[in-house]
Structure formats: structure tokens, C-alpha cells
Short mmCIF file of C-alpha atoms and ligand atoms in Angstrom, two decimals:
data_model
loop_
_atom_site.label_atom_id
_atom_site.label_comp_id
_atom_site.label_asym_id
_atom_site.label_seq_id
_atom_site.Cartn_x
_atom_site.Cartn_y
_atom_site.Cartn_z
CA MET A 244 -17.39 41.69 13.17
CA HIS A 245 -20.10 39.14 12.49
CA LYS A 246 -18.99 35.83 11.10
CA ILE A 247 -20.98 35.30 7.93
CA PRO A 248 -21.68 31.65 7.20
CA ARG A 249 -21.02 30.59 3.62
CA ARG A 250 -23.97 30.23 1.30
CA VAL A 251 -22.56 27.16 -0.46
CA TRP A 252 -20.70 24.35 1.20
CA LEU A 253 -19.44 20.90 0.45
CA GLU A 254 -19.85 18.38 3.23
CA ILE A 255 -17.05 15.85 3.07
CA SER A 256 -17.61 12.73 5.14
CA ARG A 257 -14.42 11.73 6.91
CA GLU A 258 -15.95 8.39 7.80
CA ALA A 259 -16.89 7.61 4.20
CA LEU A 260 -13.41 8.59 3.05
CA ALA A 261 -11.73 6.34 5.62
CA SER A 262 -14.14 3.54 4.83
CA ASN A 263 -13.34 3.82 1.11
CA TYR A 264 -9.64 3.67 1.91
CA ARG A 265 -10.24 0.53 3.99
CA ALA A 266 -12.28 -1.01 1.16
CA VAL A 267 -9.43 -0.51 -1.31
CA CYS A 268 -6.89 -1.85 1.22
CA ALA A 269 -9.01 -4.95 1.79
CA ARG A 270 -9.35 -5.54 -1.94
CA VAL A 271 -5.67 -5.28 -2.82
CA ALA A 272 -3.99 -6.68 0.32
CA PRO A 273 -1.16 -7.46 0.80
CA ALA A 274 -0.39 -4.68 -1.67
CA GLU A 275 -0.16 -1.23 -0.08
CA VAL A 276 -2.46 1.65 -1.04
CA MET A 277 -1.08 5.05 -2.00
CA PRO A 278 -3.84 7.67 -1.96
CA VAL A 279 -3.47 10.01 -4.93
CA LEU A 280 -4.19 13.53 -3.67
CA LYS A 281 -3.20 15.69 -6.61
CA ALA A 282 -5.01 18.92 -7.52
CA ASN A 283 -5.73 19.73 -3.88
CA SER A 284 -7.06 16.22 -3.40
CA TYR A 285 -9.30 16.42 -6.45
CA GLY A 286 -10.45 19.83 -5.23
CA LEU A 287 -11.63 18.68 -1.80
CA GLY A 288 -8.80 20.10 0.31
CA VAL A 289 -5.56 18.20 0.49
CA LEU A 290 -4.52 18.51 4.14
CA PRO A 291 -7.80 17.52 5.82
CA ILE A 292 -8.20 14.64 3.38
CA ALA A 293 -4.62 13.50 3.89
CA GLU A 294 -5.03 13.66 7.66
CA VAL A 295 -8.04 11.33 7.53
CA LEU A 296 -6.17 8.90 5.31
CA ARG A 297 -3.04 9.00 7.45
CA GLU A 298 -5.17 8.20 10.46
CA ALA A 299 -6.68 5.31 8.50
CA GLY A 300 -3.17 3.99 7.91
CA ALA A 301 -1.83 5.54 4.69
CA MET A 302 1.95 5.57 4.66
CA ARG A 303 2.49 7.49 1.41
CA PHE A 304 0.70 9.95 -0.85
CA GLY A 305 0.91 10.60 -4.58
CA VAL A 306 0.73 14.03 -6.22
CA ALA A 307 1.25 15.50 -9.67
CA GLU A 308 3.95 18.09 -9.05
CA PRO A 309 6.32 19.72 -6.53
CA TYR A 310 4.02 22.42 -5.16
CA GLU A 311 1.55 19.72 -4.16
CA ALA A 312 4.35 17.60 -2.71
CA MET A 313 5.48 20.45 -0.46
CA GLN A 314 1.96 20.89 0.91
CA LEU A 315 2.02 17.34 2.23
CA LEU A 316 5.40 17.42 3.96
CA PRO A 317 4.01 18.36 7.40
CA LEU A 318 2.18 15.02 7.50
CA GLU A 319 5.50 13.18 7.75
CA ARG A 320 4.62 10.47 5.29
CA SER A 321 6.36 9.58 2.01
CA VAL A 322 5.29 11.83 -0.84
CA HIS A 323 5.63 10.70 -4.45
CA ILE A 324 5.54 12.94 -7.49
CA LEU A 325 3.86 10.71 -10.05
CA SER A 326 4.11 12.69 -13.23
CA SER A 327 7.15 14.79 -14.09
CA ILE A 328 9.80 17.06 -12.65
CA LEU A 329 11.46 20.12 -14.19
CA PRO A 330 15.24 20.56 -13.90
CA GLU A 331 14.98 23.56 -11.56
CA GLU A 332 12.65 21.66 -9.22
CA ILE A 333 14.98 18.74 -8.57
CA ALA A 334 17.14 20.20 -5.78
CA ALA A 335 14.20 21.29 -3.67
CA MET A 336 12.57 17.89 -4.00
CA ILE A 337 15.74 16.06 -3.00
CA GLU A 338 16.20 18.37 -0.02
CA ALA A 339 12.61 17.64 1.01
CA ASP A 340 13.02 13.85 0.58
CA VAL A 341 10.19 13.76 -1.95
CA ILE A 342 10.20 10.67 -4.16
CA ILE A 343 10.94 11.73 -7.71
CA PRO A 344 9.84 10.10 -10.98
CA VAL A 345 12.59 9.30 -13.47
CA THR A 346 11.30 9.69 -17.00
CA SER A 347 14.55 9.79 -19.02
CA LEU A 348 18.27 9.05 -18.72
CA ASP A 349 19.12 12.75 -18.98
CA GLY A 350 16.70 13.40 -16.15
CA ALA A 351 18.28 10.61 -14.08
CA ARG A 352 21.75 12.08 -14.65
CA LEU A 353 20.58 15.49 -13.51
CA ILE A 354 18.95 14.02 -10.41
CA SER A 355 22.14 12.10 -9.65
CA ARG A 356 24.39 15.17 -10.09
CA THR A 357 22.09 17.30 -7.97
CA ALA A 358 21.97 14.68 -5.22
CA GLU A 359 25.75 14.46 -5.16
CA LYS A 360 26.05 18.23 -4.93
CA LEU A 361 23.65 18.22 -2.01
CA HIS A 362 25.40 15.26 -0.37
CA LYS A 363 22.07 13.50 -0.23
CA PHE A 364 20.42 10.49 -1.82
CA ALA A 365 17.49 11.04 -4.16
CA SER A 366 14.73 8.46 -3.86
CA VAL A 367 13.39 7.72 -7.31
CA HIS A 368 10.78 5.56 -9.02
CA PHE A 369 11.17 4.84 -12.73
CA LYS A 370 8.08 5.80 -14.69
CA VAL A 371 7.70 3.60 -17.75
CA ASP A 372 5.27 4.33 -20.57
CA THR A 373 3.81 0.89 -21.35
CA GLY A 374 0.94 2.39 -23.34
CA MET A 375 -0.38 5.49 -21.61
CA GLY A 376 1.13 7.73 -24.27
CA ARG A 377 1.81 10.48 -21.76
CA LEU A 378 5.09 10.94 -19.88
CA GLY A 379 7.58 8.26 -18.87
CA ILE A 380 10.47 6.33 -20.34
CA LEU A 381 9.44 4.84 -23.68
CA TYR A 382 8.97 1.13 -23.25
CA ASP A 383 11.54 0.20 -25.89
CA ASP A 384 14.19 2.29 -24.12
CA ALA A 385 13.24 1.28 -20.59
CA PHE A 386 15.71 -1.57 -20.06
CA SER A 387 18.75 0.41 -21.18
CA VAL A 388 17.69 3.64 -19.46
CA ILE A 389 16.94 1.95 -16.16
CA SER A 390 20.07 -0.23 -16.25
CA ALA A 391 22.22 2.84 -16.85
CA ALA A 392 20.38 5.00 -14.31
CA CYS A 393 20.78 2.37 -11.59
CA GLU A 394 24.57 2.75 -11.95
CA LEU A 395 24.45 6.46 -11.18
CA PRO A 396 25.62 7.67 -7.79
CA GLY A 397 23.39 9.44 -5.33
CA MET A 398 20.18 7.65 -6.25
CA LEU A 399 18.03 5.24 -4.26
CA CYS A 400 16.26 3.43 -7.08
CA GLU A 401 13.43 2.07 -4.97
CA GLY A 402 10.51 1.83 -7.36
CA ILE A 403 9.21 1.30 -10.86
CA PHE A 404 5.74 2.09 -12.15
CA SER A 405 3.47 2.59 -15.11
CA HIS A 406 -0.04 3.92 -15.71
CA PHE A 407 -3.20 2.74 -17.50
CA PRO A 408 -5.31 4.71 -19.98
CA LEU A 409 -8.08 2.13 -20.41
CA ALA A 410 -8.42 0.08 -17.25
CA TYR A 411 -12.13 0.88 -17.04
CA ASN A 412 -12.63 -1.48 -19.96
CA ARG A 413 -12.34 -5.16 -19.06
CA GLU A 414 -12.77 -6.20 -22.67
CA SER A 415 -9.94 -4.10 -24.07
CA PRO A 416 -6.69 -5.99 -24.68
CA VAL A 417 -4.69 -2.85 -23.89
CA THR A 418 -4.47 -3.26 -20.10
CA PRO A 419 -3.44 -6.95 -20.06
CA ALA A 420 -0.89 -6.14 -22.76
CA GLN A 421 0.55 -3.33 -20.59
CA ILE A 422 0.76 -5.66 -17.60
CA ALA A 423 2.50 -8.30 -19.71
CA LYS A 424 5.00 -5.78 -21.10
CA PHE A 425 5.72 -4.44 -17.63
CA LYS A 426 6.30 -7.93 -16.24
CA ALA A 427 8.60 -8.75 -19.16
CA LEU A 428 10.64 -5.63 -18.38
CA LEU A 429 10.84 -6.60 -14.70
CA ALA A 430 12.01 -10.08 -15.66
CA ARG A 431 14.71 -8.69 -17.94
CA LEU A 432 15.87 -6.26 -15.27
CA SER A 433 15.98 -8.98 -12.66
CA GLN A 434 18.23 -11.03 -14.93
CA SER A 435 20.65 -8.12 -14.65
CA GLY A 436 20.29 -8.14 -10.89
CA ILE A 437 17.98 -5.10 -10.79
CA TYR A 438 15.07 -5.38 -8.37
CA PHE A 439 12.73 -2.80 -6.88
CA LYS A 440 11.16 -2.45 -3.47
CA TYR A 441 7.99 -0.91 -4.92
CA VAL A 442 6.33 -2.02 -8.15
CA HIS A 443 3.06 -0.34 -9.06
CA ILE A 444 0.69 0.11 -11.95
CA ALA A 445 -2.93 0.04 -10.72
CA ASN A 446 -5.22 3.07 -10.49
CA SER A 447 -8.86 2.94 -9.30
CA ASP A 448 -10.11 1.47 -12.57
CA ALA A 449 -7.57 -1.32 -12.42
CA VAL A 450 -8.41 -2.12 -8.80
CA ASN A 451 -12.01 -2.60 -9.93
CA ASN A 452 -11.33 -4.48 -13.12
CA PHE A 453 -7.89 -6.08 -13.29
CA PRO A 454 -6.81 -8.15 -10.25
CA ASP A 455 -3.52 -8.94 -11.98
CA SER A 456 -2.58 -5.30 -11.59
CA TYR A 457 -2.36 -5.51 -7.79
CA ARG A 458 -1.02 -9.02 -7.31
CA PRO A 459 2.71 -9.87 -7.25
CA PRO A 460 4.99 -8.60 -8.64
CA PHE A 461 2.91 -5.51 -7.92
CA ASN A 462 2.90 -4.49 -4.27
CA LEU A 463 1.47 -0.96 -4.30
CA VAL A 464 -1.61 0.65 -5.91
CA ARG A 465 -2.34 4.32 -6.53
CA THR A 466 -5.94 5.24 -6.03
CA GLY A 467 -7.76 8.57 -6.20
CA ILE A 468 -11.31 8.69 -7.50
CA ASN A 469 -12.56 5.69 -5.49
CA LEU A 470 -11.36 7.22 -2.24
CA HIS A 471 -13.29 10.34 -3.14
CA GLY A 472 -16.43 8.23 -3.40
CA ALA A 473 -16.85 7.96 -7.16
CA PHE A 474 -15.97 5.75 -10.08
CA ASP A 475 -14.80 6.42 -13.60
CA ALA A 476 -17.70 7.05 -15.98
CA GLN A 477 -17.37 3.64 -17.59
CA GLY A 478 -16.41 0.20 -16.43
CA ASP A 479 -17.41 -2.27 -13.78
CA ARG A 480 -17.75 -1.16 -10.20
CA SER A 481 -16.72 -4.11 -8.15
CA LEU A 482 -15.62 -2.14 -5.06
CA ASP A 483 -18.15 -1.26 -2.41
CA ILE A 484 -17.48 2.43 -1.78
CA GLN A 485 -19.56 5.16 -0.19
CA PRO A 486 -20.33 8.67 -1.45
CA VAL A 487 -18.12 11.21 0.28
CA LEU A 488 -19.59 14.52 -0.90
CA THR A 489 -22.76 16.53 -0.43
CA LEU A 490 -23.00 19.99 -2.01
CA LYS A 491 -25.42 22.24 -0.21
CA THR A 492 -26.70 25.78 -0.44
CA ARG A 493 -29.64 27.87 0.79
CA LEU A 494 -32.94 28.88 -0.71
CA THR A 495 -32.83 32.69 -1.02
CA ALA A 496 -36.18 33.52 -2.60
CA VAL A 497 -39.63 31.99 -3.02
CA ARG A 498 -41.94 33.73 -5.48
CA GLU A 499 -45.19 32.94 -7.18
CA LEU A 500 -44.88 33.66 -10.90
CA GLN A 501 -47.70 33.86 -13.41
CA SER A 502 -48.24 31.45 -16.26
CA GLY A 503 -46.25 32.66 -19.28
CA SER A 504 -43.41 34.13 -17.16
CA SER A 505 -40.02 33.44 -18.68
CA ILE A 506 -37.12 32.62 -16.44
CA GLY A 507 -33.45 33.68 -16.34
CA TYR A 508 -30.82 34.55 -18.93
CA GLY A 509 -31.89 33.73 -22.43
CA HIS A 510 -35.48 33.10 -21.31
CA THR A 511 -34.94 29.40 -21.91
CA TYR A 512 -37.95 28.33 -19.82
CA THR A 513 -41.50 29.69 -19.78
CA LEU A 514 -43.98 28.66 -17.12
CA LYS A 515 -46.98 26.77 -18.45
CA ARG A 516 -48.99 27.63 -15.38
CA LYS A 517 -48.87 29.80 -12.31
CA SER A 518 -45.99 28.34 -10.26
CA LEU A 519 -43.99 28.67 -7.10
CA VAL A 520 -40.40 29.37 -8.14
CA GLY A 521 -37.44 29.31 -5.79
CA THR A 522 -33.99 30.78 -6.26
CA ILE A 523 -31.08 28.90 -4.73
CA SER A 524 -27.79 30.55 -3.91
CA ALA A 525 -25.49 28.49 -6.11
CA GLY A 526 -24.51 28.62 -9.74
CA TYR A 527 -21.82 27.59 -12.14
CA ALA A 528 -19.20 29.53 -10.14
CA ASP A 529 -19.82 26.96 -7.40
CA GLY A 530 -19.55 23.99 -9.73
CA LEU A 531 -23.14 23.50 -10.82
CA PRO A 532 -22.74 22.53 -14.46
CA LEU A 533 -24.43 24.89 -16.91
CA SER A 534 -25.81 21.79 -18.55
CA LEU A 535 -28.14 21.25 -15.58
CA SER A 536 -30.16 24.15 -17.03
CA ASN A 537 -33.73 22.89 -17.57
CA LEU A 538 -32.50 19.31 -16.98
CA GLY A 539 -31.16 18.87 -13.45
CA SER A 540 -32.83 19.01 -10.06
CA VAL A 541 -32.00 19.91 -6.48
CA ILE A 542 -33.45 18.54 -3.26
CA ILE A 543 -35.42 20.76 -0.87
CA ARG A 544 -37.24 19.31 2.14
CA ASP A 545 -36.42 15.84 0.81
CA ARG A 546 -38.26 16.51 -2.44
CA LEU A 547 -36.81 16.84 -5.93
CA CYS A 548 -37.21 20.30 -7.45
CA PRO A 549 -36.48 20.65 -11.16
CA ILE A 550 -34.09 23.38 -12.28
CA VAL A 551 -35.85 25.84 -14.58
CA GLY A 552 -34.09 28.30 -16.86
CA ARG A 553 -30.38 28.65 -17.27
CA VAL A 554 -28.02 28.07 -14.34
CA SER A 555 -26.32 31.42 -13.78
CA MET A 556 -23.05 32.27 -12.06
CA ASP A 557 -24.41 32.64 -8.53
CA TYR A 558 -28.06 31.67 -8.56
CA THR A 559 -30.29 29.00 -10.02
CA ASN A 560 -34.08 28.86 -10.25
CA VAL A 561 -36.07 25.79 -9.31
CA LEU A 562 -39.74 24.84 -9.41
CA LEU A 563 -41.27 24.50 -5.96
CA ASN A 564 -44.68 23.24 -7.01
CA GLY A 565 -44.17 20.03 -5.06
CA VAL A 566 -42.73 21.85 -2.03
CA THR A 567 -45.26 24.52 -1.19
CA ASP A 568 -43.98 24.59 2.40
CA ALA A 569 -40.51 25.74 1.24
CA GLN A 570 -39.15 28.72 3.15
CA ILE A 571 -36.43 31.24 2.45
CA GLY A 572 -33.29 29.95 4.18
CA ASP A 573 -34.09 26.27 3.67
CA ASP A 574 -31.08 24.04 3.07
CA VAL A 575 -30.83 22.85 -0.52
CA THR A 576 -28.96 19.71 -1.52
CA CYS A 577 -27.55 20.19 -5.00
CA LEU A 578 -25.52 16.99 -5.07
CA GLY A 579 -25.71 14.03 -2.69
CA ALA A 580 -28.39 12.25 -0.75
CA THR A 581 -31.17 13.16 1.68
CA GLU A 582 -33.48 10.77 3.44
CA SER A 583 -35.24 9.51 0.33
CA GLN A 584 -33.68 11.38 -2.61
CA CYS A 585 -30.28 11.23 -4.25
CA ILE A 586 -28.46 13.22 -6.92
CA THR A 587 -25.26 11.47 -7.92
CA ILE A 588 -21.95 12.75 -9.24
CA GLU A 589 -22.44 10.35 -12.14
CA SER A 590 -25.78 11.95 -13.07
CA TRP A 591 -24.14 15.39 -13.25
CA ALA A 592 -21.27 13.95 -15.27
CA GLN A 593 -23.74 12.47 -17.71
CA LEU A 594 -25.64 15.74 -18.13
CA LYS A 595 -22.39 17.63 -18.58
CA ASN A 596 -21.07 15.01 -20.97
CA THR A 597 -17.95 14.59 -18.89
CA HIS A 598 -16.61 12.17 -16.27
CA PRO A 599 -16.92 12.26 -12.47
CA TYR A 600 -13.31 13.46 -12.07
CA GLU A 601 -14.16 16.81 -13.68
CA ILE A 602 -17.29 17.20 -11.53
CA ILE A 603 -15.35 16.58 -8.29
CA CYS A 604 -12.55 18.96 -9.33
CA SER A 605 -14.93 21.76 -10.32
CA PHE A 606 -16.35 23.06 -7.05
CA GLY A 607 -15.60 26.77 -6.90
CA ASN A 608 -13.47 28.77 -4.48
CA ARG A 609 -16.56 30.22 -2.82
CA VAL A 610 -17.64 26.75 -1.72
CA GLU A 611 -16.64 26.05 1.86
CA ARG A 612 -15.24 22.57 2.42
CA ARG A 613 -16.70 21.21 5.65
CA TYR A 614 -15.24 17.98 6.97
CA ILE A 615 -17.85 16.22 9.00
C1 PLP B 1681 -0.01 8.35 -12.35
C2 PLP B 1681 -1.34 8.27 -11.70
N1 PLP B 1681 -1.61 7.23 -10.91
C3 PLP B 1681 -2.81 7.09 -10.29
C4 PLP B 1681 -3.82 8.02 -10.46
C5 PLP B 1681 -5.13 7.83 -9.75
O1 PLP B 1681 -6.15 7.69 -10.65
P1 PLP B 1681 -7.65 7.35 -10.15
O2 PLP B 1681 -8.19 8.61 -9.57
O3 PLP B 1681 -8.33 6.98 -11.40
O4 PLP B 1681 -7.54 6.26 -9.16
C6 PLP B 1681 -3.58 9.11 -11.31
C7 PLP B 1681 -4.65 10.07 -11.57
O5 PLP B 1681 -5.00 10.39 -12.66
C8 PLP B 1681 -2.31 9.24 -11.94
O6 PLP B 1681 -2.04 10.26 -12.74
#
């Protein structure tokens, strides 16, 4: 059987990934960096990404839920579930030594009972809602819940954390207020003799914008998007990080079409003059946003080629008037840089009216992930 190479592939630069990890480490030192690799490492492929980061020195990884935690166990590093846990998931996570978030006293009691039944200790971090408005112990209940939970048997209460909704905005009072509330809670807990080995609140935005979020008492940061080579849509970008991704495909057709020819579904573009039109082998099933239709470009032979007509599921038409030497089979860069051209994740996010996270998470199943 012939091995058929994929038509669409995502080149993921291991070196850029490791370099981004080192840049975050250098920024927040002596705090430790926990790469957040949820959703299959933002869609890029969790194990190869985790391997690069482990090699670069990462000692722990953060994920959203138990299935993702299990995927990372072979790497023999600490794995933290950062969001929530369902009652029926607790036993398996304790057995696997996954670090569990505590988001309520009832949840803590169940974790404790399960740990006792299993004759194991459950490692937990308390998740406190200081203003995220999504998951966690409500701030006003946090002191009493945590004090009570720390008395329960079978639990190693090793961490406490919170999360930011607005850390991209340096001007907003919300983030400093969350930090202040969190510190006040820590102070109150310490008066009762309750201390934690790990105290964390910063995400990528906070690392860029709020130094207080990674200085003592904080000693760990959780970072995702910056490692993957992008920033949040808004906010200052004080870290020097490198792009990690290049999305490529092939040119599958080159045709000369007459003036007045209309192109693709909906006939949304009509040629004003006789033109060379190429068809590339990638569409919205591969993650090209539909909103690139008649607005985006791709790069062929280091030249920008405007997308004409509507992006379809598998194919997209481009004007080749500036690339008359284009040949069927040419590599096409849909996203990323060539020698002198660059199409950024941010530019796609802007056209799609979304943020870079959604762009990175939206590459389709057909897209081969190549780690280079
Ligand atoms: C609890 C938690 N911490 C950290 C992160 C990492 O966020 P970012 O990719 O913005 O660094 C996430 C991701 O949304 C998260 O849910």
C-alpha cells in the first residue's frame, strides 16, 4: 500500500515551543511554570507537546478534566486538573495520583472518604473564585470551607489557586482586586496555621501584565496560550515569544478564468479581468475560518495571494495574478511565515471576530500535526 502524504499539515516548532517555555520561566522566576495543556494541548497534540516541555524542564502539567489527565500519566510528571471533578471520577484520579481541585466542602468530603476507602492520600488544590465567576469555592465561603476541609483525613492539601477573567487589561481594577482578596484569604488562613506549598493565580495574560501575580506569595504560574506562540486578543505583550505554528497545504489546480467568471458557492466574487485562479486543498474543515472568504490571503512562492470567493469545506480559491509561475503541487502557507511574508493567528482572529485561542483550537482532524 502506498503511503499517501496528507494534503494539509500543521508544522509545530519544537524549538519555538521550548523557547517560549524558557521565556515564561525567565520572566516569573523563581516561581515555577505549569504548562496548561488542556483540549489536546489547545488542539496541537498533547503528548508531543508535553514531551518537549518536559525536556525543557516542566515538572507539572495542567488540564481541564480527567480524560486529559490520564493521557499525560505516561510522562511521569505531576498532573493537575484545574477546573472541576465529578463524583464518579474521584476514585480513578486518586488512584492515578492526579492532583484534584477542591471546589466545595461536599466535594472535599467525598474526596476524603474516597481516599480513605482506597487507603491512599488525595493531593488537592483549593480552587477559589475571587472573581472569575466560573467554578471554585465562593470567596465569602473560602475561609470556612478550606479550614474545614484541611481537617479531613486522607487529603494532602498542598495548593490553593484562583483564576483571572480580565488580566489582559492593565487598567481594569478587577485583577488587582482579585490578587488583594486572595492575599487576604491567605493571611487569614495562615493565622489559623494553614499554609500551602503551591499558591497560584497567574495565566498568560497575568504573566504579561501583572507582575504581582507571580511574585510571593505566588510560586507557580499556569500558562497556555503564550507557550503555543500567541497572545490573548487584547492587552500588552511584554513577553518575547515566538510563533510555533505554520499551517500548510498544496495547490491542487491552476486555471485561467475569463473576466466575469464568478467563483465558488454563492458566487460571492466575480473576476473583473481575465485571471489566473488557483485552488488550494484546505477549507473550513481544516480550520480556515469562513470569514477569510474574499478577505484573507495565503502565501505561495513567498507571495501573498488573496482568497477569492467563499472558503468551502475542503478547498479555497486564490488569485494567482502575482504568481504566474505557480505550479500544481506547490506548497501553500495558510498561516505562518515564509521568507518575506507572514499571516498571523491574530489576523485570522480579527477577521473571524474571535480570539487566538479559538483559532489555535480549530484545526481539523484531517490536518496532520508535524513536530519539526
Ligand atoms: C484555570 C486555568 N488556568 C490557566 C489557564 C491558561 O490560560 P492561558 O492560555 O491564557 O495562559 C487556563 C486556560 O484557560 C485555565 O482554565
